[in-house]
Coordinates of C-alpha atoms in Angstrom, one line a residue:
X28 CA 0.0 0.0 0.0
X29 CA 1.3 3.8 -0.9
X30 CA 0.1 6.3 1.0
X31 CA 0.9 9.9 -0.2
X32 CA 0.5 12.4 3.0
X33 CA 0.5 15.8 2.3
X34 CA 1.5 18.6 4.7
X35 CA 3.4 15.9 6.4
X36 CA 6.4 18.0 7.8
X37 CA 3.6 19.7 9.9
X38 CA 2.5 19.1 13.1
X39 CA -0.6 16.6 12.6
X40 CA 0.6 15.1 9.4
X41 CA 4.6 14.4 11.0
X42 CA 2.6 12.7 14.2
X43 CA 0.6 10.7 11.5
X44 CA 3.6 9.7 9.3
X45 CA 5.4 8.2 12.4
X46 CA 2.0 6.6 13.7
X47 CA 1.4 4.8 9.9
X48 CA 4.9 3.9 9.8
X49 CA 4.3 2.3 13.4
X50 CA 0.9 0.4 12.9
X51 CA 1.6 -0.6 9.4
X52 CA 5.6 -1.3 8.9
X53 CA 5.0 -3.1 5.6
X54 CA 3.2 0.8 3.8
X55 CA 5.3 3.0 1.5
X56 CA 5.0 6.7 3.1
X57 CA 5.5 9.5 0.6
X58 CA 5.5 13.0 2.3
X59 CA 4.6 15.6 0.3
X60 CA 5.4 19.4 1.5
X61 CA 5.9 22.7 0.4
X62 CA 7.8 23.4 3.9
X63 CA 6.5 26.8 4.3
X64 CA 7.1 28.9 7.7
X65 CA 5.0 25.9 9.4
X66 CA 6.9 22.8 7.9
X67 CA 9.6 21.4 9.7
X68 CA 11.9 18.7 7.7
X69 CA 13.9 17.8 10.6
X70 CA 10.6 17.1 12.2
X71 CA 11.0 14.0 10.2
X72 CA 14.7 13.0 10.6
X73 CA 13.8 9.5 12.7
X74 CA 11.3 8.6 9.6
X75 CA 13.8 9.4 6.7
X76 CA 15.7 6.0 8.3
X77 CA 13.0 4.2 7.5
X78 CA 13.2 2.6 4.5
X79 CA 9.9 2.3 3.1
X80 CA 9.3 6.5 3.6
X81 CA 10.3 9.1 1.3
X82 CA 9.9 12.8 1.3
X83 CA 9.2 15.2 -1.6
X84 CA 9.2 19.1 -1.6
X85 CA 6.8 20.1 -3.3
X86 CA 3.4 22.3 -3.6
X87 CA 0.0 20.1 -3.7
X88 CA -0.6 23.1 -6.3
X89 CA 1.8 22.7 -8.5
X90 CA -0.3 20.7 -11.1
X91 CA 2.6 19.0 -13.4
X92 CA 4.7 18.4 -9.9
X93 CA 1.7 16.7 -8.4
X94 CA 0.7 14.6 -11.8
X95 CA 4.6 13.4 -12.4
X96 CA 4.5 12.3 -8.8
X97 CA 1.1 10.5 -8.7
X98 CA 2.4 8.8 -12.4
X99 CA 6.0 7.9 -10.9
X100 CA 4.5 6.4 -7.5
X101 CA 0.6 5.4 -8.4
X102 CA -0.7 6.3 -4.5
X103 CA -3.5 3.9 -3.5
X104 CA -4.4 7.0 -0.6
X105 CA -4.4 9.8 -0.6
X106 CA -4.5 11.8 3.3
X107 CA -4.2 15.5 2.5
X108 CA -2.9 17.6 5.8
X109 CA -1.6 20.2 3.7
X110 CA -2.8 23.5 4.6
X111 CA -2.5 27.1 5.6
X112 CA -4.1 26.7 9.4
X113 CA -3.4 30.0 11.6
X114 CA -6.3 31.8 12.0
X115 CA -4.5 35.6 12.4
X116 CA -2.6 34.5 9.1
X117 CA -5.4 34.4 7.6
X118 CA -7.1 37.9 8.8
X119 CA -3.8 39.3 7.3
X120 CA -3.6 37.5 4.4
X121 CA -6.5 35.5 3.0
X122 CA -5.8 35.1 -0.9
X123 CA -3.1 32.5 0.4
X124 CA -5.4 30.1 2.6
X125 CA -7.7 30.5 -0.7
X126 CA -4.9 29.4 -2.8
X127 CA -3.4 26.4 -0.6
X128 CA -6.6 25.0 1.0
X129 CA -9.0 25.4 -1.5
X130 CA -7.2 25.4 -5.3
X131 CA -4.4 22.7 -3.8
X132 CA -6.9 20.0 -2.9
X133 CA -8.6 20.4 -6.5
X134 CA -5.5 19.7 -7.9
X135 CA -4.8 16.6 -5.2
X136 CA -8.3 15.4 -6.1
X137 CA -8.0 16.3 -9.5
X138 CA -4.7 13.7 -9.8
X139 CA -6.3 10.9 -8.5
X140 CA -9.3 10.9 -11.0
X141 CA -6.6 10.9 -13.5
X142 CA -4.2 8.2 -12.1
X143 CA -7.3 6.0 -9.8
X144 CA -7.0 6.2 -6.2
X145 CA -8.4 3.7 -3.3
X146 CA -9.3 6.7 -1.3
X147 CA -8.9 10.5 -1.0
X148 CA -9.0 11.6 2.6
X149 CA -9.5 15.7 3.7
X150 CA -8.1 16.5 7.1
X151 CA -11.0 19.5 8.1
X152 CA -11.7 21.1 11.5
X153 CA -14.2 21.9 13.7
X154 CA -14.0 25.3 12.9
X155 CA -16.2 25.1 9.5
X156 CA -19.5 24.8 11.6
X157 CA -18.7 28.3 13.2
X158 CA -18.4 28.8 17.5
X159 CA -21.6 28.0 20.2
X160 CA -22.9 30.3 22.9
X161 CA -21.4 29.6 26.4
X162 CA -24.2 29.5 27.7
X163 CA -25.4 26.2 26.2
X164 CA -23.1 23.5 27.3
X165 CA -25.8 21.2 26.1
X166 CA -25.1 22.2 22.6
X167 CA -22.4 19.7 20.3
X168 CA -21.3 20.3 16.6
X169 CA -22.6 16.8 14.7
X170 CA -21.8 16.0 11.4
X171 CA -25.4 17.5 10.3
X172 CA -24.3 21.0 11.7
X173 CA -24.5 23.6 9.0
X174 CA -21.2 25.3 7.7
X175 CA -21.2 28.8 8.8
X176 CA -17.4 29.6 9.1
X177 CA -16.0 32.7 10.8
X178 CA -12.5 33.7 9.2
X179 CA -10.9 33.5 6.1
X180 CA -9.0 30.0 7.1
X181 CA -12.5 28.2 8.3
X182 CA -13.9 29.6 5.3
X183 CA -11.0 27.8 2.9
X184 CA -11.3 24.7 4.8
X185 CA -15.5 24.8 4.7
X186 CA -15.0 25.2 0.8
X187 CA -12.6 22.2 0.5
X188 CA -14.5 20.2 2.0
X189 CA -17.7 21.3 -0.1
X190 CA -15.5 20.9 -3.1
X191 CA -14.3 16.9 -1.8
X192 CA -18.2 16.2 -1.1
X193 CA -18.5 17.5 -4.6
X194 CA -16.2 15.4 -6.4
X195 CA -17.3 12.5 -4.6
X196 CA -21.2 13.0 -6.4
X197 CA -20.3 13.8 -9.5
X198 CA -17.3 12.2 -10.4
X199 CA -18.0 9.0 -7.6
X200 CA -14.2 9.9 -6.3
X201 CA -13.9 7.9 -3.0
X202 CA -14.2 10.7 -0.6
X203 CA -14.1 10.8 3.4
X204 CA -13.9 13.7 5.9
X205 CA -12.4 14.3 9.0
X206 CA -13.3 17.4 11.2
X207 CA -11.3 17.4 14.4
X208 CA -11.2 19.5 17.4
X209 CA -8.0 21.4 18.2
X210 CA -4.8 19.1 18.6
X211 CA -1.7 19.7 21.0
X212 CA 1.3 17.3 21.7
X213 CA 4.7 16.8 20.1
X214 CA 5.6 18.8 17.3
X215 CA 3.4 21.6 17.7
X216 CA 4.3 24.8 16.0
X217 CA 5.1 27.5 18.3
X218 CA 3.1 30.1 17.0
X219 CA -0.6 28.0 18.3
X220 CA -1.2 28.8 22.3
X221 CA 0.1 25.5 24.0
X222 CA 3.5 25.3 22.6
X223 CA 3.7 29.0 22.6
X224 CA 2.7 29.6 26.0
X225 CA 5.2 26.8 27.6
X226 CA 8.0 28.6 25.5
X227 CA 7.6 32.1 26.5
X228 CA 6.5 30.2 29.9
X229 CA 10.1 28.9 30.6
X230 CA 11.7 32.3 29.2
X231 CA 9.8 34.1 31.6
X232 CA 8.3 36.2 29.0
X233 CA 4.9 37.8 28.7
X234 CA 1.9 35.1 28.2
X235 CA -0.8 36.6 25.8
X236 CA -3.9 35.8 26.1
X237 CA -6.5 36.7 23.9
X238 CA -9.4 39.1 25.2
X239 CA -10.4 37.7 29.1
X240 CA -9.4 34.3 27.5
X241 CA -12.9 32.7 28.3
X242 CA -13.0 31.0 24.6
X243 CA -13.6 27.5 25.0
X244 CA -11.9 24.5 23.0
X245 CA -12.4 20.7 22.3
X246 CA -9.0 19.4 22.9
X247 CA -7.2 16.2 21.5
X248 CA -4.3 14.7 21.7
X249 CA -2.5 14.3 18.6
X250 CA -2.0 10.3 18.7
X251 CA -5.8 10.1 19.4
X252 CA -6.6 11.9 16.3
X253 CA -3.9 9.8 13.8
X254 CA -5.6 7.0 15.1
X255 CA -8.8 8.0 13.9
X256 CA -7.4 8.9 10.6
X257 CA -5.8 5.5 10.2
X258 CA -9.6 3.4 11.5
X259 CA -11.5 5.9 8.9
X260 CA -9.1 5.2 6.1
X261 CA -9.3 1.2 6.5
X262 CA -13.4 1.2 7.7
X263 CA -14.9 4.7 7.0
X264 CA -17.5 4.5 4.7
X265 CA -16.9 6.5 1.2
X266 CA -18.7 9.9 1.1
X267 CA -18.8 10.2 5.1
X268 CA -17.8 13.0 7.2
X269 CA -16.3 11.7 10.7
X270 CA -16.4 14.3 13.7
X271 CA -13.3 13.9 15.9
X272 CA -13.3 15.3 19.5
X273 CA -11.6 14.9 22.7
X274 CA -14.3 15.5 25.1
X275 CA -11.6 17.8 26.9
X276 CA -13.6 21.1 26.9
X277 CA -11.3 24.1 28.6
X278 CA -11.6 27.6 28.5
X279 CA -7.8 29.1 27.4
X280 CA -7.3 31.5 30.4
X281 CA -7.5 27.9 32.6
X282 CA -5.1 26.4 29.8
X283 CA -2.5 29.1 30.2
X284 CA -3.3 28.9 34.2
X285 CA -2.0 25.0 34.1
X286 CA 0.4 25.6 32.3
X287 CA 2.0 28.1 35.0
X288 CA 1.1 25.7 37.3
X289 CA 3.5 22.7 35.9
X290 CA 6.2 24.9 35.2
X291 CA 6.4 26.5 38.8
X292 CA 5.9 30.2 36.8
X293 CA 3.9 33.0 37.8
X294 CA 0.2 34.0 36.6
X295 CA 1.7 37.1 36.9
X296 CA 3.3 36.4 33.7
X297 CA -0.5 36.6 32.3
X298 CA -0.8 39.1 29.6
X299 CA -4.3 40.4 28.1
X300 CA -4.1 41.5 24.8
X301 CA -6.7 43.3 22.5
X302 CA -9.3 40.0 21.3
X303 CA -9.2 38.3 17.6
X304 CA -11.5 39.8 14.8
X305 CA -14.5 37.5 14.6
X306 CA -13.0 34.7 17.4
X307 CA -15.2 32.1 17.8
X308 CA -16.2 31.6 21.7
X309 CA -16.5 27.7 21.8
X310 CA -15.9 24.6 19.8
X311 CA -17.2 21.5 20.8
X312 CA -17.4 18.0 18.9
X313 CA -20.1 14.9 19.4
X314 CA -17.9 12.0 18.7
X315 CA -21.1 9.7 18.4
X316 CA -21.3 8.9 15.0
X317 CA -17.1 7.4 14.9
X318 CA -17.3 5.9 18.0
X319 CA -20.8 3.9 16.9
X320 CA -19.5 3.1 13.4
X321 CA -16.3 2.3 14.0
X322 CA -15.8 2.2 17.6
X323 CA -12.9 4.9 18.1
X324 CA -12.8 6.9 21.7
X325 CA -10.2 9.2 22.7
X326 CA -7.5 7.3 25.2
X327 CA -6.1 10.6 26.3
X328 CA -7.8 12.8 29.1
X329 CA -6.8 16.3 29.3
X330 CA -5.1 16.4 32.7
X331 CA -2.7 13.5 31.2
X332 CA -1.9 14.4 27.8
X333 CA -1.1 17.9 28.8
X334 CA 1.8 16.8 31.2
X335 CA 3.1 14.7 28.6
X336 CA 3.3 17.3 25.8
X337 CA 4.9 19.9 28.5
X338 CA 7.7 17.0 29.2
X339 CA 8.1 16.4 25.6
X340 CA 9.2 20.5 24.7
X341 CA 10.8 20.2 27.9
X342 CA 12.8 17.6 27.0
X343 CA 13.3 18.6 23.2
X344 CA 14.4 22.1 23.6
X345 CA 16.6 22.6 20.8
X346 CA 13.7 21.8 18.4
X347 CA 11.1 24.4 19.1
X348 CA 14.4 27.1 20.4
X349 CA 15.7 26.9 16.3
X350 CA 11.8 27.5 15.3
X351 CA 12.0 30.6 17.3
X352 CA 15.3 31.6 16.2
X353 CA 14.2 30.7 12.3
X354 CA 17.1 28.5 11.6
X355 CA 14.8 25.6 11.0
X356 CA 13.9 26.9 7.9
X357 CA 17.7 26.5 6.9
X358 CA 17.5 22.8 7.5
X359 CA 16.3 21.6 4.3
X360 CA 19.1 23.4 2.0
X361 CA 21.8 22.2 4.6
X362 CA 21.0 18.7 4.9
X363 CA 19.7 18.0 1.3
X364 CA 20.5 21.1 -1.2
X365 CA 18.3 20.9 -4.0
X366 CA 17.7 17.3 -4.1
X367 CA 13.6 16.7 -4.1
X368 CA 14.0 13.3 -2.9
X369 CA 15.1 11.7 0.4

């Protein structure tokens, strides 16, 4: 089996590529990435050992890139992660997200009607149904929720995944969709508010939080969510959309408070800054219809996976400290030139 995973230097798709690479040892991984400000190559360095992974620069929409590939490898899957994700990115620069999340998976989808793929999978979010009041707690985003996105970046991710459900009618491409709730763990950029927060946390430097940071948020640990991925790909039913949550609902001032808390640092470090344009006040995801169909549960409760990921940046400084500094970007040119393959 070939699986192409784009976006894989990322955070979600890097976690994935190691947890395929794990479950399935006898797969051919090919990462594709256009290792933007968000990729990380050396993210990847213990899976460019294994034998039966290889990783391609390249941009999902560079059409005659992405058909010479799909002709030299002939995927069987397809798991597209690739895509422009930071919300305030987005307010600033929109025609981008428009460009990556949208025109890129056309051309992704558009390659596998050409070349015949077992199945096309479109990593979404949560944030295409929009935010809830805090006042309902009894209220979940299902799979039936209507679309009604809030920034530029849910609005690119809303129309991909119009545009996959599209393909899948009218050209009977075999489609499935997974909308997860906010991820943390290893390999989390810095910019999001986990990884950021325990980095300026253990410099002792100002903690910005958005607004009174009462915004609530669905959390999941990353390994929870590849392991969704991988039971949809194998058992979800073509044409589905799959809702992945943590059931770990937590408002991001109490985030940022824990946080303190396990490093032995000061709320006083607790900066309020001026709120988001349009920020959505909660996110939360009804796991019911995965968990009924094909019996997936988060394994990972808040309290647990949050230690785990604060020992993990704890214990990998040097990776997140040469994101910070930028010289990340200069690993791809120093360990491999021009070469596209590894």
């Amino acid at each position: 089996m070939i699986v192409f995973v784009t976006g894989g230097a990322g955070f979600i798709g890097a976690n994935f590529i190691f947890h395929i690479l794990e479950a399935h040892p006898d797969y051919r991984i090919v990462c594709l990435d256009k290792l933007t400000y968000a990729g990380n190559l050396s993210t990847l360095e213990s899976a460019m050992k294994n034998p039966n992974f290889r990783f391609v620069k390249i941009d999902i929409c560079d059409r005659k890139a992405i058909y010479e590939l799909f002709e030299e490898e002939k995927p069987d899957i397809v798991v597209n992660f690739a895509a422009e994700s930071h919300v305030d990115r987005s307010i600033e620069e929109p025609e981008i997200f428009i460009q990556t999340n949208i025109l890129g998976t056309q051309v992704l989808m558009d390659a596998c009607r050409k070349y015949g793929i077992q199945r096309y999978h479109q990593v979404s979010t949560d944030e295409v149904y929009g935010d809830l009041p805090l006042d309902r707690p009894d209220l979940f985003f299902t799979e039936t929720t209507p679309i009604h996105a809030s920034s530029p970046y849910s609005a690119s991710k809303a129309g991909a995944d119009l545009l996959v459900l599209a393909y899948q009618r009218t050209y009977g491409l075999p489609v499935t969709i997974s909308r997860c709730s906010n991820n943390y763990g290893p390999y989390h950029f810095p910019e999001k508010l986990i990884p950021l927060m325990i980095a300026n946390a253990l410099a002792d430097k100002p903690l910005p939080v958005y607004g009174e940071g009462l915004n609530v948020r669905d959390w999941l640990y990353v390994e929870d969510h590849c392991r969704a991925i991988d039971l949809i790909l194998h058992k979800g039913k073509v044409g589905e959309v799959y809702n992945i949550g943590g059931h770990n609902e937590m408002k991001n001032i109490d985030i940022v408070k824990l946080i303190c808390k396990e490093l032995g640092k000061s709320e006083s470090l607790i900066t309020h800054v001026e709120d988001r344009k349009g920020h959505d006040m909660r996110y939360a995801i009804d796991p019911t219809k995965i968990h009924s169909e094909l019996g997936w549960l988060p394994e990972t409760k808040f309290a647990d996976g949050i230690k785990k990921t604060i020992k993990w940046y704890l214990d990998n400084k040097e990776w997140w400290s040469t994101i910070i500094s930028g010289e990340y970007q200069n690993y791809y040119e120093k360990m491999y030139g021009n070469r596209a393959k590894v």
